[in-house]
Coordinates of C-alpha atoms and ligand atoms in Angstrom, one line a residue:
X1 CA 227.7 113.5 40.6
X2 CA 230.4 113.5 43.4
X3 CA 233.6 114.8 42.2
X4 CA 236.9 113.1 43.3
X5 CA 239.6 115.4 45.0
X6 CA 242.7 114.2 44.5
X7 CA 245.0 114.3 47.6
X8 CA 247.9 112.8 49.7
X9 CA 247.1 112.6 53.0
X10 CA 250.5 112.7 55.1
X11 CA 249.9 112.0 58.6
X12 CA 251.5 112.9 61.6
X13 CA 250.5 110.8 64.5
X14 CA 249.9 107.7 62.4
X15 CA 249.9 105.0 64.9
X16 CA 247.7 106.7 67.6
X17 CA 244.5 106.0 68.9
X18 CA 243.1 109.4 67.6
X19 CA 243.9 107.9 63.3
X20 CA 242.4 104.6 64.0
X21 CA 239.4 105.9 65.9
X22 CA 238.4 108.6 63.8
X23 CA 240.9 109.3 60.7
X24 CA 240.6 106.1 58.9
X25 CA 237.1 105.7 59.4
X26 CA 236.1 108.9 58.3
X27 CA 238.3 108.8 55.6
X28 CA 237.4 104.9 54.6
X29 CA 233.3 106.8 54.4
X30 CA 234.5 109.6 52.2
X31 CA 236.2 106.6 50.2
X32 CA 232.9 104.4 50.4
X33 CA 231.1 108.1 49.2
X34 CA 233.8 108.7 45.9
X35 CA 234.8 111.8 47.9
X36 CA 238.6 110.0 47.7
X37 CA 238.6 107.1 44.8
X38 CA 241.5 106.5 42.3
X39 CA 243.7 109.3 42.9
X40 CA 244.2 109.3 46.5
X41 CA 247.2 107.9 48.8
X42 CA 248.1 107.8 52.7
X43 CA 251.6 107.6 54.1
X44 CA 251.4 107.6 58.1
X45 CA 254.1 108.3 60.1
X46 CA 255.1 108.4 63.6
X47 CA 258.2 106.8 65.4
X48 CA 257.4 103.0 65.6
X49 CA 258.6 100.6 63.0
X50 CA 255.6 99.4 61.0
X51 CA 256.0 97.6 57.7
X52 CA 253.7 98.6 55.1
X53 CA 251.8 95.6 55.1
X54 CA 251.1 96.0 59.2
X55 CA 249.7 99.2 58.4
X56 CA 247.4 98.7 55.6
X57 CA 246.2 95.6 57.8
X58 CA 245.6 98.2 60.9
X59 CA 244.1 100.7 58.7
X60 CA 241.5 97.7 57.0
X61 CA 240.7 96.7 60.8
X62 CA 240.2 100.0 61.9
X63 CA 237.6 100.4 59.0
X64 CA 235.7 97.1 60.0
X65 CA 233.5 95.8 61.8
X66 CA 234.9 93.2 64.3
X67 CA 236.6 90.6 62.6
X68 CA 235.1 90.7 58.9
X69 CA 237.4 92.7 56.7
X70 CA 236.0 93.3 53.5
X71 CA 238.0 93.1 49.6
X72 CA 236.6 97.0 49.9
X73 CA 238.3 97.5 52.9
X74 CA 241.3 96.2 51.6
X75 CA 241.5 98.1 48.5
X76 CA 240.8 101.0 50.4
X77 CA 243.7 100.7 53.1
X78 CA 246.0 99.7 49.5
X79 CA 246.4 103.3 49.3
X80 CA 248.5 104.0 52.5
X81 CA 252.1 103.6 53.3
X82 CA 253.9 103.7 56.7
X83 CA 257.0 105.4 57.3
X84 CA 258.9 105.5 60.4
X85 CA 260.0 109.0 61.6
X86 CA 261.2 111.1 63.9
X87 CA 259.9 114.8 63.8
X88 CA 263.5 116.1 64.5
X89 CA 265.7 114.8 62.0
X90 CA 265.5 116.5 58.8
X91 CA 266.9 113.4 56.8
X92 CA 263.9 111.6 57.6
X93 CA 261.8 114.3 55.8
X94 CA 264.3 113.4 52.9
X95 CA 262.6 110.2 52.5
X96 CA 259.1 111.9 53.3
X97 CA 259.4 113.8 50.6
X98 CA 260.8 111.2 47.8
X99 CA 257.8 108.7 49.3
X100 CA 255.2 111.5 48.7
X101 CA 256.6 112.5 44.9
X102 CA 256.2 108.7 44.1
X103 CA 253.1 108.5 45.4
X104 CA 251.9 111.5 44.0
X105 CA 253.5 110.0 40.6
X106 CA 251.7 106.4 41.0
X107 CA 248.2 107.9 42.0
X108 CA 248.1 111.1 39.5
X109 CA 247.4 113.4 42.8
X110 CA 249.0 116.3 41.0
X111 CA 250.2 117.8 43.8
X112 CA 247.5 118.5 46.3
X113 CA 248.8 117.4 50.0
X114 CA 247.2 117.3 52.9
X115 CA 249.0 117.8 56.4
X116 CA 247.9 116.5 59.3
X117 CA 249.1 116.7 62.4
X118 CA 247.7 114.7 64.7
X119 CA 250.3 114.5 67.5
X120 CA 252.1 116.8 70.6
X121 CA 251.1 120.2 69.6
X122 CA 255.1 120.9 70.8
X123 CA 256.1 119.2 67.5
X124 CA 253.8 121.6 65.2
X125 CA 256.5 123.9 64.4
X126 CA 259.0 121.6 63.9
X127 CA 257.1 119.7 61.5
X128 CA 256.1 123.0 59.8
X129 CA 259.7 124.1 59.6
X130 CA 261.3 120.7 57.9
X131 CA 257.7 120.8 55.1
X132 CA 258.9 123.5 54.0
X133 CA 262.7 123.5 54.4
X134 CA 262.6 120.1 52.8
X135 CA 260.3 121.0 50.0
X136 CA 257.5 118.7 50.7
X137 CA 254.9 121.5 50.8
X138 CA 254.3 121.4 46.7
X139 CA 254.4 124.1 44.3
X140 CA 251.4 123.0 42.2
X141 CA 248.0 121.7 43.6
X142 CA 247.0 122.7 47.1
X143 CA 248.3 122.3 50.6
X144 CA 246.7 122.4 53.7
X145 CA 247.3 121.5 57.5
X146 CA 244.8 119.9 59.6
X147 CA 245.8 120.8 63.4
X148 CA 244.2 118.9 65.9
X149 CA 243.8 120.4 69.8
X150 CA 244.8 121.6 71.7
X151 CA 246.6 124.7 70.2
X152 CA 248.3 125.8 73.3
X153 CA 247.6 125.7 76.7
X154 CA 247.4 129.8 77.1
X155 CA 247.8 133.0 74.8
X156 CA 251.3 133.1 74.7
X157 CA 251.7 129.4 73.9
X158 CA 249.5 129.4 71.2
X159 CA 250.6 132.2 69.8
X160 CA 254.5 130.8 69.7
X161 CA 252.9 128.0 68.0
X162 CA 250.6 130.0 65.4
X163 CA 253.8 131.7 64.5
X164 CA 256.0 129.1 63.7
X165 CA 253.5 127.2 61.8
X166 CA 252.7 130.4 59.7
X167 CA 255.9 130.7 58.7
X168 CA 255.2 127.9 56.8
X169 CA 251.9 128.3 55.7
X170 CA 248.7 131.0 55.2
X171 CA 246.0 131.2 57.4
X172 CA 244.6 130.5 54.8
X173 CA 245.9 126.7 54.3
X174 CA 245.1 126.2 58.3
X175 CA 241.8 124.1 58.9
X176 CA 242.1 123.9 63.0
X177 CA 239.5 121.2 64.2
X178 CA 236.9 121.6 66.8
X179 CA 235.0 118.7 66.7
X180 CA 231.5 119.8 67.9
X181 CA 231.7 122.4 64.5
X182 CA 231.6 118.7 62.7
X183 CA 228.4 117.8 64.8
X184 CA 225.1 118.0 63.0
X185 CA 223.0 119.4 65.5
X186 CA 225.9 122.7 66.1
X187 CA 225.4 123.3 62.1
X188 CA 221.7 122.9 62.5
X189 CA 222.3 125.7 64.9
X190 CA 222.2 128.1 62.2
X191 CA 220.3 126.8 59.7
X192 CA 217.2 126.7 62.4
X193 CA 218.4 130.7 63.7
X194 CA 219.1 132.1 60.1
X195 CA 216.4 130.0 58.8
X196 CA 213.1 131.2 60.5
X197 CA 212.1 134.8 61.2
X198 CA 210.0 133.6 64.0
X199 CA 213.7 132.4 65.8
X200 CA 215.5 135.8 64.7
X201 CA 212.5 138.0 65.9
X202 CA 212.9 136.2 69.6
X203 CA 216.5 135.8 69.2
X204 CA 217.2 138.5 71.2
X205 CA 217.5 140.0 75.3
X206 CA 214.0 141.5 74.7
X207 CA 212.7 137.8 74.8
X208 CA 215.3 135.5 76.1
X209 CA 215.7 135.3 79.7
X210 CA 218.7 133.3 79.7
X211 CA 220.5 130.8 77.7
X212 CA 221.8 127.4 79.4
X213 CA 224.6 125.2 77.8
X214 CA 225.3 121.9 79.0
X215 CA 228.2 119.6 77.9
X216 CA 228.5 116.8 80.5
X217 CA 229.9 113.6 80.4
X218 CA 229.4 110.6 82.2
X219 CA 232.7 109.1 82.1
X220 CA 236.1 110.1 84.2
X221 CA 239.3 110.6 82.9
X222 CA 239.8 107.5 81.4
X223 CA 243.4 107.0 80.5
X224 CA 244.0 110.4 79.3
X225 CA 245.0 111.8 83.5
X226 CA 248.5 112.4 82.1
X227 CA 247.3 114.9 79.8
X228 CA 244.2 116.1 81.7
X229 CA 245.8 116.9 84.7
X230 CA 247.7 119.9 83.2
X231 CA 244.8 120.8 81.6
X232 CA 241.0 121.0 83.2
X233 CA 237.9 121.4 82.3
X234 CA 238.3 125.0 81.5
X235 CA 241.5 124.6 78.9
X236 CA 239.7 121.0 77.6
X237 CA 236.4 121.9 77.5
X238 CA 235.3 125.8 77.6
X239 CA 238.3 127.3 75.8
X240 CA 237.4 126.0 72.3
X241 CA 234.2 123.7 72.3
X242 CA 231.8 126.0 74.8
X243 CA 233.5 129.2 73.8
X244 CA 232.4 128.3 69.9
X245 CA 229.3 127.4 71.0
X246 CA 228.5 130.6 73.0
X247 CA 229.8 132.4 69.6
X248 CA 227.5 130.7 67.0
X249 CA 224.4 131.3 69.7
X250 CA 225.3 134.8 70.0
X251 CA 226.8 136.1 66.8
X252 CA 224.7 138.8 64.3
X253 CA 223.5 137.1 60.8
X254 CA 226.9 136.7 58.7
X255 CA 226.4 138.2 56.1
X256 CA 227.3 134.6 54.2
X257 CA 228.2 131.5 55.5
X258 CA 231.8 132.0 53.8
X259 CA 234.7 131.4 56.4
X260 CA 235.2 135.1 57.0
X261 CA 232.0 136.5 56.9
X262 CA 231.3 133.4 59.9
X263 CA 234.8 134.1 61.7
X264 CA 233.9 138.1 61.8
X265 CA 231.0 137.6 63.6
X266 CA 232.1 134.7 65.9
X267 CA 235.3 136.8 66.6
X268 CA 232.9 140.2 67.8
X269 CA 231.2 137.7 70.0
X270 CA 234.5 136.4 71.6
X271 CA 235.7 140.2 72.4
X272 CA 232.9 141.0 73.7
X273 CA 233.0 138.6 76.8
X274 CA 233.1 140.3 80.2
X275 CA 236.5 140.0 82.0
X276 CA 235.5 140.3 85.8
X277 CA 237.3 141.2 88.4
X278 CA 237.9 138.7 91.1
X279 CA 235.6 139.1 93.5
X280 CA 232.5 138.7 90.2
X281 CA 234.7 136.0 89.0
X282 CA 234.2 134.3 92.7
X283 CA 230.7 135.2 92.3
X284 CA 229.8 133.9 88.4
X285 CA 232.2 131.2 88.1
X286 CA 232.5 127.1 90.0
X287 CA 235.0 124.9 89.8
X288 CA 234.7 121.5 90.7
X289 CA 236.4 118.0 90.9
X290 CA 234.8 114.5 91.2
X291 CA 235.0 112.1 94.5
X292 CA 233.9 108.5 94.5
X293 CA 230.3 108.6 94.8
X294 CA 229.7 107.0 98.7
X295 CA 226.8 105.0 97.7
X296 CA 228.6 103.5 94.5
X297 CA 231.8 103.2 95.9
X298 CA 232.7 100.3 94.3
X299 CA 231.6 101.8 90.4
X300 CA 233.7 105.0 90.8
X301 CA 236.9 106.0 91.6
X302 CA 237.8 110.1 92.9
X303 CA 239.5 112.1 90.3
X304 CA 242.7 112.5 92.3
X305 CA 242.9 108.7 92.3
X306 CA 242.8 108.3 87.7
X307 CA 246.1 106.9 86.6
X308 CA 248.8 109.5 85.8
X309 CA 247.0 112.0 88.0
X310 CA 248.3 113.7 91.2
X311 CA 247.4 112.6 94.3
X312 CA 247.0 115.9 95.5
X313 CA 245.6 117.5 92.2
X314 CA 243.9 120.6 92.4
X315 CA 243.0 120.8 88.3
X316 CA 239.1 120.8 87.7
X317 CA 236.8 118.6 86.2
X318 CA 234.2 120.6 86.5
X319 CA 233.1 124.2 85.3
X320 CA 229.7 126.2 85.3
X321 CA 229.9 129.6 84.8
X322 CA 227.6 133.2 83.9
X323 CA 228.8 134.6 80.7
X324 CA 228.1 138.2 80.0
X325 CA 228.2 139.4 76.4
X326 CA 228.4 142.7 75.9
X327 CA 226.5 143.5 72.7
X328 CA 223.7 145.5 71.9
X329 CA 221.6 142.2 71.1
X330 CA 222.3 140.3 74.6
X331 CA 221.9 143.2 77.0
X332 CA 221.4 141.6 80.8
X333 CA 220.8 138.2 79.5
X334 CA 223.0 135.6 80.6
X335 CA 224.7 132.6 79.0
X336 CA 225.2 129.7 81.8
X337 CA 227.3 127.0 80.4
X338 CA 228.4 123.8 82.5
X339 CA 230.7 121.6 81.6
X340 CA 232.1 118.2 83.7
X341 CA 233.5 114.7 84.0
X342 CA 231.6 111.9 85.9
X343 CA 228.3 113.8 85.5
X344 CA 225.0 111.7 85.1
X345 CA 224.9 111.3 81.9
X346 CA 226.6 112.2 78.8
X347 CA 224.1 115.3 77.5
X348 CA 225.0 118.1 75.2
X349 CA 222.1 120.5 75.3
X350 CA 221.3 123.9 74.7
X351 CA 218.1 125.6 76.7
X352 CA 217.2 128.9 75.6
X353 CA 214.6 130.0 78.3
X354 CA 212.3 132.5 76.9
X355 CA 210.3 135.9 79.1
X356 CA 206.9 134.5 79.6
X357 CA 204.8 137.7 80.6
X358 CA 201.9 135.3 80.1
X359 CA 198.2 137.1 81.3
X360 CA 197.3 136.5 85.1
X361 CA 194.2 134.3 83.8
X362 CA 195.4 131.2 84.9
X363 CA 195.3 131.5 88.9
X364 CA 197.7 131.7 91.4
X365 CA 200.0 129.0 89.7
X366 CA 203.1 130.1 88.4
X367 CA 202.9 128.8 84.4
X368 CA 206.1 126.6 83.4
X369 CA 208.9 127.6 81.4
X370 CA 208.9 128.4 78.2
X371 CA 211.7 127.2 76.7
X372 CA 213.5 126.3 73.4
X373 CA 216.0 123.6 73.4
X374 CA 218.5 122.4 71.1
X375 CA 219.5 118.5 71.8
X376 CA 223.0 117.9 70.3
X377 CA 224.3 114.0 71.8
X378 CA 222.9 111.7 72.4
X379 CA 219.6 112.7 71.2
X380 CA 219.3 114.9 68.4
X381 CA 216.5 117.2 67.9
X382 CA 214.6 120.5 68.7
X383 CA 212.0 121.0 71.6
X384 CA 209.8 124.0 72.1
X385 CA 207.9 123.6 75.7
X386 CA 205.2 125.6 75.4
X387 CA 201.9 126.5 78.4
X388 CA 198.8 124.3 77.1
X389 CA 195.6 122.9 78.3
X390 CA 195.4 119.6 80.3
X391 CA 193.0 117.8 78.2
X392 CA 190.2 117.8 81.0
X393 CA 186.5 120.0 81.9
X394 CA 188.8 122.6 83.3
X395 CA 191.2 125.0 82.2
X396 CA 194.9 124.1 84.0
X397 CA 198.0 124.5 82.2
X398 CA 200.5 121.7 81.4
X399 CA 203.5 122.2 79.9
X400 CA 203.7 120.8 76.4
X401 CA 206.4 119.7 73.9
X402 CA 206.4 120.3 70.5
X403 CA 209.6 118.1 69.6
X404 CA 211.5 117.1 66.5
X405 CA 214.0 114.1 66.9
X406 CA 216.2 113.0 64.2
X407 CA 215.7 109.0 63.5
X408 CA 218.3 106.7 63.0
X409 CA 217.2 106.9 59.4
X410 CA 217.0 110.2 58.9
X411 CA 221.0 110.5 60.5
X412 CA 222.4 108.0 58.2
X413 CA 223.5 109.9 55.7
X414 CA 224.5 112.8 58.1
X415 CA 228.1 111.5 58.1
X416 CA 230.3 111.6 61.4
X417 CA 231.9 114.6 62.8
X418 CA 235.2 114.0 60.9
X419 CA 234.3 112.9 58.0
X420 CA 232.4 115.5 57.4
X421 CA 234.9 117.9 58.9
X422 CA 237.8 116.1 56.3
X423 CA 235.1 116.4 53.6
X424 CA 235.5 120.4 54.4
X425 CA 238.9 120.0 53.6
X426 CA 239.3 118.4 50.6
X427 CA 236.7 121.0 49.5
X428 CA 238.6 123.8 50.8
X429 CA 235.4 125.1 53.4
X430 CA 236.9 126.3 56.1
X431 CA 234.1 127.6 57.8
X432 CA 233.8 124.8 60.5
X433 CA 237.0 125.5 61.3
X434 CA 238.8 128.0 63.9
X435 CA 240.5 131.2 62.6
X436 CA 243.5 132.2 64.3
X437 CA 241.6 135.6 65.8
X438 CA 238.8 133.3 67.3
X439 CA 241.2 131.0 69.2
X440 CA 243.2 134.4 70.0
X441 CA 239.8 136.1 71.6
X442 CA 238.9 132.4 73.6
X443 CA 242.6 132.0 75.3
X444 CA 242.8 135.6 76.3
X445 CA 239.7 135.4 78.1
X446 CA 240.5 132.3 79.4
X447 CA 243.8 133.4 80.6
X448 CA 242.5 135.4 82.4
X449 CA 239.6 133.6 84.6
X450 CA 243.0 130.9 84.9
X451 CA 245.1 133.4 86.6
X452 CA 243.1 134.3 88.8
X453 CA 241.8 130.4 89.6
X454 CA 245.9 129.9 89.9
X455 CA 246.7 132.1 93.2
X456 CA 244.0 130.2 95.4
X457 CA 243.8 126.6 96.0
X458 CA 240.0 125.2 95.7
X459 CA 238.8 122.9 98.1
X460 CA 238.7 119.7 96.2
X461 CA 236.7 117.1 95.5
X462 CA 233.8 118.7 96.2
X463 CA 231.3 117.0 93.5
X464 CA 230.2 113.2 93.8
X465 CA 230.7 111.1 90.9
X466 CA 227.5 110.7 88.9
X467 CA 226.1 114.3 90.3
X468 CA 225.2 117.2 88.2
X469 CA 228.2 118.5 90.1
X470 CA 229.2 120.8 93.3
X471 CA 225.2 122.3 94.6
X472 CA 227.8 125.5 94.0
X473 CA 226.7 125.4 90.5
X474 CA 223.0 125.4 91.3
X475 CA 223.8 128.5 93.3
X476 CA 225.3 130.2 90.5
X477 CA 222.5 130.2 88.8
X478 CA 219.9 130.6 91.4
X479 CA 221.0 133.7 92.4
X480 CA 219.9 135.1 89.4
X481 CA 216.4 133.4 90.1
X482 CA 216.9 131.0 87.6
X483 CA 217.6 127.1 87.4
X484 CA 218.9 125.1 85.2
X485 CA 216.8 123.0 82.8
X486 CA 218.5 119.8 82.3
X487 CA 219.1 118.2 85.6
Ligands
BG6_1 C1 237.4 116.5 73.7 C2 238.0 116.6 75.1 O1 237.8 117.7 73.0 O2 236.0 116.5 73.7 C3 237.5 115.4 75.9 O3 239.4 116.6 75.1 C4 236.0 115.2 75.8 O4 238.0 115.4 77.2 C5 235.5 115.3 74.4 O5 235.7 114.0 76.4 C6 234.0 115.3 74.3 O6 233.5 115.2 73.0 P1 232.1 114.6 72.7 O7 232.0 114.8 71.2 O8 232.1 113.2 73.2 O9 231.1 115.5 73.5

């Protein structure tokens, strides 16, 4: 039997596009599950002027499919409030907090709140501040604070930022999101490592050549160039979503999968990342930025031509590098990871390509890959390609593929990223979540592959939109003797 958890959600950010995408549909399922039921309430803020009424009819829209708004809907988006604030002015937290005590009176929430803040990361410690100086942050129940990215755009940033919000609040009550920790195929991940000795016994540099980790992306910037443009692939992309990849791939067993048992492992992995020096940086690192694509010119435009991005822009879209971790376990085997906008096609994948010492029985033909892939978006599943017979009179290897994809019908009840990341919440997991020391141990070491980008200017565009990106990142990994496996 599911068990209620009685919360007030306040959110910060109401209005935006990130609440109506995901929030209220992820919180409409956990509704539609009896995750939230009776004792639940939503007041969303940010600086327009809604009425109450206007949001509960946004909220039941954004829950909906096209125009058919159901009575369950409805009820459902009964349970949220709108109040107008502004982030700086403490008397508007007066009001916060004498809406929150009613509500908490009307729905019997007993005083577990929920914080999140899903707006400019330069307002965090503000808010954090005026919670607690105002006494919204409760006494009795529980409180936590969802942060969305990004925390920071370097160390020192996120560190001012960490500070002032733990004034307010533990560690602890912090549930920082990275999205792809929500995904079902990332928390597969261990299930299918921890979960088979077979996996464990290869799992290693003895019998891994290499490990591959694509996240590309067919679309450009979209409307976000404001925001992209001071940030790049390697602050959007690699900092927290690659980086906590690499980590989960590479960690030791935890020794449960209770938050800090998982952090301590994830966090050895992070420290553990070679810093290079400039010259092996030059060497195991690409950079790249989309052009129009010359024989599409009409379907794509170049990066530096996005709205709300410099004309002259010299911030990357594009990022494939050689990661070195420097464990016992991963001795001399490389993690390539690749990450762009305007790719082919929107893939996340990762290829673990395995030694294959197989017996010189087979000819003068070099035997295929062997190699174990994880398929994250679109598809979901596990592949192991394997050497077999062509059916035929003689013997001639073929590669084959022993492959397990998820149905449509076996995913419905695998709920969406953030729903399942808010269902954490409520239940006080924080496992899927990032620890202060993890996000620490990524922005140092992306720090420092940024300053060293910083004092030369790349020669941009240098990738055609729809490419798997600059040939430079072909190079990369071909200079090892390897390729890559998703093309
Ligand atoms: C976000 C980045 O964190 O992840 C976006 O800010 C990116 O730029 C997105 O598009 C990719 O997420 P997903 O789940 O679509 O792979």
């Amino acid at each position: 039997m599911i068990q209620e958890t009685k919360a007030l959600f306040i959110i910060f950010g109401g209005t935006g596009d990130l609440a109506r995408r995901k929030l209220y549909p992820a919180l409409f399922k956990l509704y539609q599950k009896n995750y939230l039921k009776k004792h639940f309430a939503v007041i969303g803020t940010a600086r327009r002027e809604w009425s109450d009424d206007y949001y509960q009819e946004i909220v039941s829209q954004a829950v909906s499919d096209e125009d058919t708004v159901t009575e369950e809907a409805r009820e459902f988006a009964s349970h949220f409030r709108y109040q107008s604030h502004n982030v700086n002015d403490t008397e508007h937290y007066e009001t916060l907090k004498i809406l929150a005590d009613s509500l908490d009176q009307e729905y019997s929430i007993e005083g577990n709140r929920l914080f999140y803040l899903a707006m400019s990361p330069s307002f965090f410690g503000t808010i954090s501040k005026n919670l607690k100086d105002q006494q919204l942050v409760t006494e009795k129940g529980f409180d936590r604070v969802i942060i969305e990215k990004p925390f920071g755009s370097d160390f020192p940033s996120a560190k001012k930022l960490n500070d002032q919000i733990r004034n307010t609040f533990d560690e602890s009550q912090l549930y920082r999101i990275d999205h792809y920790l929500g995904k079902e195929m990332i928390q597969n991940l261990m299930a299918v490592r921890f979960g088979n000795s077979l996996v464990e016994s290869f799992w290693n540099h003895r019998y891994i050549k290499n490990i591959q980790i694509t996240l590309s992306e067919s679309l450009g910037v979209e409307e976000r160039g404001g925001y992209y443009d001071t940030s790049g692939a390697l602050r959007d992309m690699v900092q927290n979503h690659v980086l906590q990849l690499v980590s989960i791939l590479a960690m030791e067993p935890p020794q449960t999968f209770c938050a800090e048992n998982v952090t301590k492992e994830k966090v050895k992995i992070l420290s553990s990342l070679k810093y290079y020096s400039k010259e092996e940086l030059d060497n195991h690192f690409v950079r790249g930025q989309y052009a129009e694509n010359p024989a599409r010119p009409d379907e794509y435009s170049a990066y530096r031509q996005e709205e709300k991005v410099d004309e002259k822009s010299s911030t990357e879209t594009f990022v494939a590098g050689r990661l070195e971790i420097q464990t016992p376990r991963w001795k001399d085997t490389p993690f390539y990871i690749r990450t762009g906008k305007r790719l082919k096609d929107k893939t996340t994948q990762i290829d673990v390509e395995l030694v294959n010492h197989s017996l010189p029985l087979f000819g003068e033909k070099e035997t295929a890959k062997t190699v174990f892939s994880l398929k994250v978006d679109p598809d979901k599943g596990i592949s192991l390609y394997l050497n077999g017979k062509k059916a035929g009179p003689i013997i001639e290897l073929e590669s084959i593929e022993l492959s397990k994809l998820y149905t449509k019908e076996e995913l419905v009840n695998s709920p969406e990223d953030y729903e399942k990341l808010i269902g954490d919440v409520l239940k006080g997991n924080s496992t899927n979540f990032v620890h202060w020391d993890e996000l620490a141990a990524s922005w140092k070491f992306i720090d420092h592959i940024r300053g060293m980008w910083d004092s030369t200017t790349p020669e941009f565009p240098n990738y055609p939109s729809g490419s798997m990106g600059p040939e430079a990142s072909d190079k990369l990994i071909a200079q090892d003797g390897f390729s890559w496996f998703l093309n």
